[in-house]
PDB file of C-alpha atoms and ligand atoms in Angstrom:
ATOM      1  CA  MET A   1     115.603 127.360 114.878  1.00  0.00           C
ATOM      2  CA  MET A   2     115.417 125.417 118.126  1.00  0.00           C
ATOM      3  CA  ARG A   3     113.932 126.997 121.245  1.00  0.00           C
ATOM      4  CA  VAL A   4     114.491 125.165 124.536  1.00  0.00           C
ATOM      5  CA  ILE A   5     112.130 125.494 127.495  1.00  0.00           C
ATOM      6  CA  ARG A   6     113.454 123.885 130.648  1.00  0.00           C
ATOM      7  CA  VAL A   7     111.052 123.267 133.510  1.00  0.00           C
ATOM      8  CA  ALA A   8     111.119 121.326 136.758  1.00  0.00           C
ATOM      9  CA  ASN A   9     109.246 118.118 136.038  1.00  0.00           C
ATOM     10  CA  TYR A  10     106.902 116.035 133.870  1.00  0.00           C
ATOM     11  CA  GLN A  11     103.805 117.915 135.019  1.00  0.00           C
ATOM     12  CA  GLU A  12     105.253 121.248 133.949  1.00  0.00           C
ATOM     13  CA  VAL A  13     106.474 119.830 130.629  1.00  0.00           C
ATOM     14  CA  SER A  14     102.907 118.651 129.975  1.00  0.00           C
ATOM     15  CA  LYS A  15     101.411 122.019 130.938  1.00  0.00           C
ATOM     16  CA  LYS A  16     103.809 123.997 128.729  1.00  0.00           C
ATOM     17  CA  ALA A  17     103.190 121.606 125.842  1.00  0.00           C
ATOM     18  CA  PHE A  18      99.449 122.072 126.259  1.00  0.00           C
ATOM     19  CA  GLU A  19      99.870 125.858 126.143  1.00  0.00           C
ATOM     20  CA  GLU A  20     101.661 125.520 122.786  1.00  0.00           C
ATOM     21  CA  ILE A  21      98.881 123.318 121.361  1.00  0.00           C
ATOM     22  CA  LYS A  22      96.140 125.525 122.811  1.00  0.00           C
ATOM     23  CA  THR A  23      97.599 128.623 121.151  1.00  0.00           C
ATOM     24  CA  ILE A  24      97.422 126.909 117.779  1.00  0.00           C
ATOM     25  CA  ILE A  25      93.934 125.456 118.074  1.00  0.00           C
ATOM     26  CA  THR A  26      92.569 128.753 119.397  1.00  0.00           C
ATOM     27  CA  VAL A  27      93.738 130.544 116.260  1.00  0.00           C
ATOM     28  CA  LYS A  28      92.886 127.592 114.003  1.00  0.00           C
ATOM     29  CA  PRO A  29      90.104 125.302 115.285  1.00  0.00           C
ATOM     30  CA  GLY A  30      90.645 123.045 112.254  1.00  0.00           C
ATOM     31  CA  ALA A  31      94.367 122.631 112.933  1.00  0.00           C
ATOM     32  CA  VAL A  32      96.208 119.503 111.839  1.00  0.00           C
ATOM     33  CA  LEU A  33      98.042 117.957 114.795  1.00  0.00           C
ATOM     34  CA  GLY A  34     100.826 115.400 114.433  1.00  0.00           C
ATOM     35  CA  LEU A  35     100.634 113.142 117.495  1.00  0.00           C
ATOM     36  CA  ALA A  36     102.945 110.710 119.216  1.00  0.00           C
ATOM     37  CA  THR A  37     102.633 107.763 121.555  1.00  0.00           C
ATOM     38  CA  GLY A  38     104.817 106.776 124.496  1.00  0.00           C
ATOM     39  CA  SER A  39     104.790 108.203 128.014  1.00  0.00           C
ATOM     40  CA  SER A  40     106.048 111.663 127.098  1.00  0.00           C
ATOM     41  CA  PRO A  41     102.828 113.118 125.600  1.00  0.00           C
ATOM     42  CA  VAL A  42     100.309 111.445 127.957  1.00  0.00           C
ATOM     43  CA  GLY A  43     100.284 114.410 130.370  1.00  0.00           C
ATOM     44  CA  LEU A  44      99.704 116.777 127.442  1.00  0.00           C
ATOM     45  CA  TYR A  45      96.759 114.613 126.354  1.00  0.00           C
ATOM     46  CA  GLN A  46      95.338 114.800 129.876  1.00  0.00           C
ATOM     47  CA  TYR A  47      95.412 118.600 129.675  1.00  0.00           C
ATOM     48  CA  MET A  48      93.623 118.428 126.302  1.00  0.00           C
ATOM     49  CA  ILE A  49      90.947 116.161 127.789  1.00  0.00           C
ATOM     50  CA  LYS A  50      90.507 118.542 130.717  1.00  0.00           C
ATOM     51  CA  ASP A  51      90.288 121.450 128.281  1.00  0.00           C
ATOM     52  CA  HIS A  52      87.451 119.704 126.470  1.00  0.00           C
ATOM     53  CA  GLN A  53      85.597 118.337 129.491  1.00  0.00           C
ATOM     54  CA  GLU A  54      85.947 121.303 131.834  1.00  0.00           C
ATOM     55  CA  ALA A  55      86.529 124.337 129.616  1.00  0.00           C
ATOM     56  CA  GLY A  56      84.241 123.090 126.838  1.00  0.00           C
ATOM     57  CA  THR A  57      86.792 123.448 124.029  1.00  0.00           C
ATOM     58  CA  SER A  58      85.678 121.554 120.944  1.00  0.00           C
ATOM     59  CA  TYR A  59      88.138 119.350 119.070  1.00  0.00           C
ATOM     60  CA  ALA A  60      85.526 118.429 116.446  1.00  0.00           C
ATOM     61  CA  ASP A  61      87.347 120.134 113.565  1.00  0.00           C
ATOM     62  CA  ILE A  62      90.856 119.027 114.562  1.00  0.00           C
ATOM     63  CA  LYS A  63      92.591 116.533 112.304  1.00  0.00           C
ATOM     64  CA  THR A  64      95.319 114.258 113.617  1.00  0.00           C
ATOM     65  CA  PHE A  65      98.115 112.204 112.101  1.00  0.00           C
ATOM     66  CA  ASN A  66     100.006 109.779 114.306  1.00  0.00           C
ATOM     67  CA  LEU A  67     103.654 109.014 113.788  1.00  0.00           C
ATOM     68  CA  ASP A  68     103.735 105.262 113.919  1.00  0.00           C
ATOM     69  CA  GLU A  69     102.231 101.857 114.680  1.00  0.00           C
ATOM     70  CA  TYR A  70     103.535  98.374 115.406  1.00  0.00           C
ATOM     71  CA  VAL A  71     103.472  95.850 112.569  1.00  0.00           C
ATOM     72  CA  GLY A  72     101.111  92.925 113.075  1.00  0.00           C
ATOM     73  CA  LEU A  73      98.970  94.239 115.915  1.00  0.00           C
ATOM     74  CA  PRO A  74      95.297  94.633 115.033  1.00  0.00           C
ATOM     75  CA  LYS A  75      93.670  97.938 116.010  1.00  0.00           C
ATOM     76  CA  SER A  76      91.766  96.111 118.744  1.00  0.00           C
ATOM     77  CA  ASP A  77      94.957  94.854 120.424  1.00  0.00           C
ATOM     78  CA  PRO A  78      95.346  96.801 123.678  1.00  0.00           C
ATOM     79  CA  HIS A  79      99.044  97.318 122.842  1.00  0.00           C
ATOM     80  CA  SER A  80      98.430  98.868 119.419  1.00  0.00           C
ATOM     81  CA  TYR A  81      99.068 102.582 119.111  1.00  0.00           C
ATOM     82  CA  TYR A  82      95.509 102.816 117.761  1.00  0.00           C
ATOM     83  CA  SER A  83      94.268 101.594 121.161  1.00  0.00           C
ATOM     84  CA  PHE A  84      96.800 103.734 123.018  1.00  0.00           C
ATOM     85  CA  MET A  85      95.605 106.923 121.302  1.00  0.00           C
ATOM     86  CA  HIS A  86      91.929 106.147 121.810  1.00  0.00           C
ATOM     87  CA  HIS A  87      92.443 105.217 125.441  1.00  0.00           C
ATOM     88  CA  ASN A  88      94.670 108.198 126.274  1.00  0.00           C
ATOM     89  CA  LEU A  89      92.988 110.905 124.190  1.00  0.00           C
ATOM     90  CA  PHE A  90      90.480 110.303 121.411  1.00  0.00           C
ATOM     91  CA  ASP A  91      87.785 108.509 123.476  1.00  0.00           C
ATOM     92  CA  HIS A  92      87.618 111.501 125.822  1.00  0.00           C
ATOM     93  CA  ILE A  93      87.310 114.416 123.389  1.00  0.00           C
ATOM     94  CA  ASP A  94      84.848 115.194 120.584  1.00  0.00           C
ATOM     95  CA  ILE A  95      87.229 114.493 117.692  1.00  0.00           C
ATOM     96  CA  LYS A  96      85.560 112.824 114.697  1.00  0.00           C
ATOM     97  CA  GLU A  97      86.822 109.299 113.957  1.00  0.00           C
ATOM     98  CA  GLU A  98      87.229 110.218 110.266  1.00  0.00           C
ATOM     99  CA  ASN A  99      89.647 113.000 111.244  1.00  0.00           C
ATOM    100  CA  ILE A 100      91.974 110.538 113.003  1.00  0.00           C
ATOM    101  CA  HIS A 101      94.841 109.083 110.968  1.00  0.00           C
ATOM    102  CA  ILE A 102      97.142 106.366 112.297  1.00  0.00           C
ATOM    103  CA  PRO A 103      99.288 104.273 109.962  1.00  0.00           C
ATOM    104  CA  SER A 104      98.221 100.641 109.821  1.00  0.00           C
ATOM    105  CA  GLY A 105     100.735  97.866 110.386  1.00  0.00           C
ATOM    106  CA  GLU A 106      98.407  95.217 108.975  1.00  0.00           C
ATOM    107  CA  GLY A 107      97.941  93.740 105.500  1.00  0.00           C
ATOM    108  CA  ASP A 108     100.096  94.776 102.544  1.00  0.00           C
ATOM    109  CA  LEU A 109     102.710  96.904 104.287  1.00  0.00           C
ATOM    110  CA  LEU A 110     104.068  98.604 101.163  1.00  0.00           C
ATOM    111  CA  SER A 111     100.581  99.786 100.246  1.00  0.00           C
ATOM    112  CA  GLN A 112     100.055 100.998 103.802  1.00  0.00           C
ATOM    113  CA  CYS A 113     103.238 103.111 103.535  1.00  0.00           C
ATOM    114  CA  GLU A 114     102.137 104.539 100.166  1.00  0.00           C
ATOM    115  CA  LEU A 115      98.681 105.291 101.482  1.00  0.00           C
ATOM    116  CA  TYR A 116     100.019 107.166 104.501  1.00  0.00           C
ATOM    117  CA  ASN A 117     102.485 109.163 102.381  1.00  0.00           C
ATOM    118  CA  GLU A 118      99.659 110.091 100.054  1.00  0.00           C
ATOM    119  CA  LEU A 119      97.518 111.317 102.947  1.00  0.00           C
ATOM    120  CA  LEU A 120     100.444 113.294 104.355  1.00  0.00           C
ATOM    121  CA  SER A 121     101.164 114.880 100.986  1.00  0.00           C
ATOM    122  CA  GLU A 122      97.610 116.227 100.834  1.00  0.00           C
ATOM    123  CA  THR A 123      97.978 118.290 103.998  1.00  0.00           C
ATOM    124  CA  GLN A 124     100.544 120.069 106.132  1.00  0.00           C
ATOM    125  CA  ILE A 125     100.784 119.296 109.815  1.00  0.00           C
ATOM    126  CA  ASP A 126     100.526 122.528 111.830  1.00  0.00           C
ATOM    127  CA  ILE A 127     102.332 121.142 114.846  1.00  0.00           C
ATOM    128  CA  GLN A 128     104.039 117.776 115.241  1.00  0.00           C
ATOM    129  CA  VAL A 129     104.374 116.447 118.792  1.00  0.00           C
ATOM    130  CA  LEU A 130     107.434 114.252 119.281  1.00  0.00           C
ATOM    131  CA  GLY A 131     108.961 112.216 122.052  1.00  0.00           C
ATOM    132  CA  ILE A 132     112.531 111.013 121.682  1.00  0.00           C
ATOM    133  CA  GLY A 133     113.960 107.536 122.075  1.00  0.00           C
ATOM    134  CA  SER A 134     116.905 107.044 124.408  1.00  0.00           C
ATOM    135  CA  ASN A 135     118.975 106.369 121.239  1.00  0.00           C
ATOM    136  CA  GLY A 136     117.769 109.602 119.616  1.00  0.00           C
ATOM    137  CA  HIS A 137     114.985 108.082 117.509  1.00  0.00           C
ATOM    138  CA  ILE A 138     111.909 110.076 116.554  1.00  0.00           C
ATOM    139  CA  GLY A 139     108.735 108.256 115.602  1.00  0.00           C
ATOM    140  CA  PHE A 140     110.290 104.844 115.023  1.00  0.00           C
ATOM    141  CA  ASN A 141     113.095 106.247 112.859  1.00  0.00           C
ATOM    142  CA  GLU A 142     116.039 104.421 114.323  1.00  0.00           C
ATOM    143  CA  PRO A 143     119.686 105.573 114.065  1.00  0.00           C
ATOM    144  CA  GLY A 144     120.894 105.269 110.468  1.00  0.00           C
ATOM    145  CA  THR A 145     117.541 106.221 108.883  1.00  0.00           C
ATOM    146  CA  SER A 146     117.908 108.561 105.907  1.00  0.00           C
ATOM    147  CA  PHE A 147     116.855 112.152 106.520  1.00  0.00           C
ATOM    148  CA  ASP A 148     115.029 111.866 103.153  1.00  0.00           C
ATOM    149  CA  SER A 149     112.873 108.961 104.340  1.00  0.00           C
ATOM    150  CA  GLU A 150     109.097 108.965 104.061  1.00  0.00           C
ATOM    151  CA  THR A 151     106.698 106.485 105.694  1.00  0.00           C
ATOM    152  CA  HIS A 152     108.425 103.122 105.819  1.00  0.00           C
ATOM    153  CA  ILE A 153     108.755  99.827 107.670  1.00  0.00           C
ATOM    154  CA  VAL A 154     111.499  99.557 110.292  1.00  0.00           C
ATOM    155  CA  GLU A 155     113.201  96.807 112.238  1.00  0.00           C
ATOM    156  CA  LEU A 156     113.267  98.040 115.825  1.00  0.00           C
ATOM    157  CA  LYS A 157     116.621  98.206 117.585  1.00  0.00           C
ATOM    158  CA  GLN A 158     117.112  96.014 120.625  1.00  0.00           C
ATOM    159  CA  SER A 159     117.351  99.113 122.867  1.00  0.00           C
ATOM    160  CA  THR A 160     113.958 100.343 121.611  1.00  0.00           C
ATOM    161  CA  ILE A 161     112.373  96.939 122.178  1.00  0.00           C
ATOM    162  CA  GLN A 162     113.843  96.979 125.676  1.00  0.00           C
ATOM    163  CA  ASP A 163     112.588 100.547 126.371  1.00  0.00           C
ATOM    164  CA  ASN A 164     109.077  99.695 125.167  1.00  0.00           C
ATOM    165  CA  ALA A 165     108.820  96.331 126.959  1.00  0.00           C
ATOM    166  CA  ARG A 166     107.275  98.157 129.919  1.00  0.00           C
ATOM    167  CA  PHE A 167     104.088  98.499 127.859  1.00  0.00           C
ATOM    168  CA  PHE A 168     104.130  94.711 127.246  1.00  0.00           C
ATOM    169  CA  ASP A 169     104.242  93.378 130.837  1.00  0.00           C
ATOM    170  CA  ASN A 170     108.039  93.836 130.725  1.00  0.00           C
ATOM    171  CA  ASP A 171     108.213  90.848 128.384  1.00  0.00           C
ATOM    172  CA  ILE A 172     110.632  91.594 125.525  1.00  0.00           C
ATOM    173  CA  SER A 173     109.308  88.644 123.522  1.00  0.00           C
ATOM    174  CA  LYS A 174     105.866  90.292 123.323  1.00  0.00           C
ATOM    175  CA  VAL A 175     107.178  93.530 121.734  1.00  0.00           C
ATOM    176  CA  PRO A 176     106.728  93.473 117.932  1.00  0.00           C
ATOM    177  CA  ALA A 177     110.067  93.547 116.109  1.00  0.00           C
ATOM    178  CA  ARG A 178     108.826  95.820 113.318  1.00  0.00           C
ATOM    179  CA  ALA A 179     106.872  99.025 112.977  1.00  0.00           C
ATOM    180  CA  ILE A 180     105.518 101.399 110.339  1.00  0.00           C
ATOM    181  CA  THR A 181     106.601 104.988 110.863  1.00  0.00           C
ATOM    182  CA  MET A 182     106.421 108.387 109.232  1.00  0.00           C
ATOM    183  CA  GLY A 183     109.879 109.128 107.849  1.00  0.00           C
ATOM    184  CA  ILE A 184     112.156 111.984 108.855  1.00  0.00           C
ATOM    185  CA  ALA A 185     111.194 113.944 105.709  1.00  0.00           C
ATOM    186  CA  ASN A 186     107.503 113.699 106.669  1.00  0.00           C
ATOM    187  CA  VAL A 187     108.281 114.972 110.174  1.00  0.00           C
ATOM    188  CA  MET A 188     110.421 117.818 108.824  1.00  0.00           C
ATOM    189  CA  ASN A 189     107.505 118.923 106.659  1.00  0.00           C
ATOM    190  CA  ALA A 190     105.456 120.007 109.702  1.00  0.00           C
ATOM    191  CA  LYS A 191     105.152 123.765 110.205  1.00  0.00           C
ATOM    192  CA  LYS A 192     106.124 123.502 113.837  1.00  0.00           C
ATOM    193  CA  ILE A 193     107.715 120.777 115.968  1.00  0.00           C
ATOM    194  CA  LEU A 194     107.127 120.265 119.684  1.00  0.00           C
ATOM    195  CA  LEU A 195     109.516 117.749 121.246  1.00  0.00           C
ATOM    196  CA  LEU A 196     108.991 116.605 124.837  1.00  0.00           C
ATOM    197  CA  ALA A 197     111.528 114.776 126.964  1.00  0.00           C
ATOM    198  CA  THR A 198     111.768 113.951 130.637  1.00  0.00           C
ATOM    199  CA  GLY A 199     113.996 111.823 132.779  1.00  0.00           C
ATOM    200  CA  GLU A 200     117.643 110.902 133.039  1.00  0.00           C
ATOM    201  CA  ASN A 201     117.239 108.228 130.356  1.00  0.00           C
ATOM    202  CA  LYS A 202     116.802 110.983 127.729  1.00  0.00           C
ATOM    203  CA  ALA A 203     119.696 113.230 128.824  1.00  0.00           C
ATOM    204  CA  SER A 204     122.212 111.866 126.365  1.00  0.00           C
ATOM    205  CA  ALA A 205     119.795 111.968 123.389  1.00  0.00           C
ATOM    206  CA  ILE A 206     118.887 115.578 124.277  1.00  0.00           C
ATOM    207  CA  ALA A 207     122.562 116.538 124.544  1.00  0.00           C
ATOM    208  CA  SER A 208     123.240 115.028 121.095  1.00  0.00           C
ATOM    209  CA  LEU A 209     120.225 116.803 119.637  1.00  0.00           C
ATOM    210  CA  LEU A 210     121.212 120.207 121.022  1.00  0.00           C
ATOM    211  CA  MET A 211     124.985 120.085 121.094  1.00  0.00           C
ATOM    212  CA  GLY A 212     125.970 117.365 118.638  1.00  0.00           C
ATOM    213  CA  ILE A 213     126.418 117.412 114.886  1.00  0.00           C
ATOM    214  CA  ARG A 214     123.550 116.823 112.462  1.00  0.00           C
ATOM    215  CA  THR A 215     123.927 113.145 111.633  1.00  0.00           C
ATOM    216  CA  GLU A 216     121.702 110.273 110.573  1.00  0.00           C
ATOM    217  CA  ASN A 217     123.148 108.351 113.534  1.00  0.00           C
ATOM    218  CA  VAL A 218     120.997 110.602 115.742  1.00  0.00           C
ATOM    219  CA  PRO A 219     117.648 110.844 113.934  1.00  0.00           C
ATOM    220  CA  ALA A 220     116.416 113.746 116.107  1.00  0.00           C
ATOM    221  CA  SER A 221     119.407 115.853 115.019  1.00  0.00           C
ATOM    222  CA  ALA A 222     117.612 116.350 111.666  1.00  0.00           C
ATOM    223  CA  LEU A 223     115.542 118.904 113.580  1.00  0.00           C
ATOM    224  CA  GLN A 224     118.574 121.222 113.780  1.00  0.00           C
ATOM    225  CA  ASP A 225     117.616 122.295 110.235  1.00  0.00           C
ATOM    226  CA  HIS A 226     113.913 122.838 110.933  1.00  0.00           C
ATOM    227  CA  PRO A 227     112.795 126.486 111.087  1.00  0.00           C
ATOM    228  CA  ASP A 228     110.501 126.171 114.127  1.00  0.00           C
ATOM    229  CA  VAL A 229     111.281 123.658 116.877  1.00  0.00           C
ATOM    230  CA  THR A 230     110.305 123.948 120.537  1.00  0.00           C
ATOM    231  CA  ILE A 231     111.907 121.471 122.915  1.00  0.00           C
ATOM    232  CA  ILE A 232     110.375 121.188 126.373  1.00  0.00           C
ATOM    233  CA  ILE A 233     112.499 119.265 128.862  1.00  0.00           C
ATOM    234  CA  ASP A 234     112.679 118.687 132.575  1.00  0.00           C
ATOM    235  CA  LYS A 235     115.743 118.998 134.775  1.00  0.00           C
ATOM    236  CA  ALA A 236     116.747 115.352 134.476  1.00  0.00           C
ATOM    237  CA  ALA A 237     116.594 115.315 130.673  1.00  0.00           C
ATOM    238  CA  SER A 238     118.739 118.450 130.568  1.00  0.00           C
ATOM    239  CA  SER A 239     121.267 117.182 133.078  1.00  0.00           C
ATOM    240  CA  LEU A 240     124.035 116.807 130.489  1.00  0.00           C
ATOM    241  CA  LEU A 241     123.483 120.375 129.202  1.00  0.00           C
ATOM    242  CA  TYR A 242     123.914 122.447 132.303  1.00  0.00           C
ATOM    243  CA  LYS A 243     126.147 122.401 135.324  1.00  0.00           C
ATOM    244  CA  GLU A 244     123.858 122.827 138.319  1.00  0.00           C
ATOM    245  CA  LYS A 245     124.724 125.683 140.670  1.00  0.00           C
ATOM    246  CA  ARG A 246     125.028 124.488 144.214  1.00  0.00           C
TER     247      ARG A 246
HETATM  248  C1  LIG B 301     108.468 104.937 121.063  1.00  0.00           C
HETATM  249  C2  LIG B 301     107.654 105.764 120.071  1.00  0.00           C
HETATM  250  C3  LIG B 301     108.226 107.135 119.897  1.00  0.00           C
HETATM  251  C4  LIG B 301     108.456 107.757 121.271  1.00  0.00           C
HETATM  252  C5  LIG B 301     109.472 106.945 122.036  1.00  0.00           C
HETATM  253  C6  LIG B 301     109.765 107.510 123.410  1.00  0.00           C
HETATM  254  O1  LIG B 301     109.538 104.307 120.485  1.00  0.00           O
HETATM  255  N1  LIG B 301     107.536 105.141 118.803  1.00  0.00           N
HETATM  256  O2  LIG B 301     107.360 107.932 119.117  1.00  0.00           O
HETATM  257  O3  LIG B 301     108.897 109.079 121.145  1.00  0.00           O
HETATM  258  O4  LIG B 301     108.949 105.644 122.175  1.00  0.00           O
HETATM  259  O5  LIG B 301     108.794 107.068 124.293  1.00  0.00           O
HETATM  260  P1  LIG B 301     108.563 107.597 125.749  1.00  0.00           P
HETATM  261  O6  LIG B 301     107.894 108.923 125.598  1.00  0.00           O
HETATM  262  O7  LIG B 301     107.637 106.586 126.360  1.00  0.00           O
HETATM  263  O8  LIG B 301     109.859 107.661 126.421  1.00  0.00           O
END
C-alpha cells in the first residue's frame, strides 16, 4: 500500500519524514534504519541531529544500513557515501560506529556484495529511507535492474552521473562510473519504506511510480507491491499528478 503525503516544500518534507522516523525510534530505541544519501534526506538528518542535541534523544542503540557506495572511493574520500553519512549525520549523534553499515566499494567487489547480503539477511530493516533518481532509480538500481536483485555492482547511467556531478565540482569526469548497491529485493524486504522527493526534476519519476505500471524500467515502481510505503513529496515533485486550482 502506498500512502502519499504532499506538502509545500523541502523543509516540510524533511519535518514529516522526521516525524515518521521519530515514531519508530520512540517505540523501538534499537530500531534498524535503512538510510540513503543524496540531497533528499539531508533535511531529515538535520532534524535527527537537532533531536539528539537539543531534545537529548539517544541514537546509541540504533543500527543503520546504507543503500549504496561508489566503487573505488576510499572511505576517507570526501565524496564517498561513507564520508557523506558521517558529515551529514553520524558525527553529530551518539550512534556507535559498530552499528553503522555501509557497503564498501573497495577490494574484492564480489565478496563485498556477498558480505552485505549476509549482513542484511541477518536482520530486517524497520524503515528504509529512499530518495529517487530522476530516471526512477532507487539506491543505485538503474532502469532494467531485476526486481529480484540483491546487493550488486552497477554501471551508472549517464543521466545519474550527470545528476550527481554537482557533488563532484560539476565535473562529470570525477564521478565514479560504478557503484555497489543494495538490490531491489533487499529494499523490498524492509518493514516500512519512506520515499522522499522534491523538485520539478523528480515529477516524472513520481508520476511513473504512482500512476504507471510496475516495470523494471522504473525501479521505484517495484514499491507498488510493498505493503507499507509512505511517499512524502513537495508541490514541484507532484506537479504531474495534480492539476493546480487557480
Ligand atoms: C543517488 C543515490 C540515490 C538517491 C538519488 C537521488 O543516485 N544513490 O540513493 O536517491 O541519488 O538523489 P537526490 O536526493 O540528491 O536527488
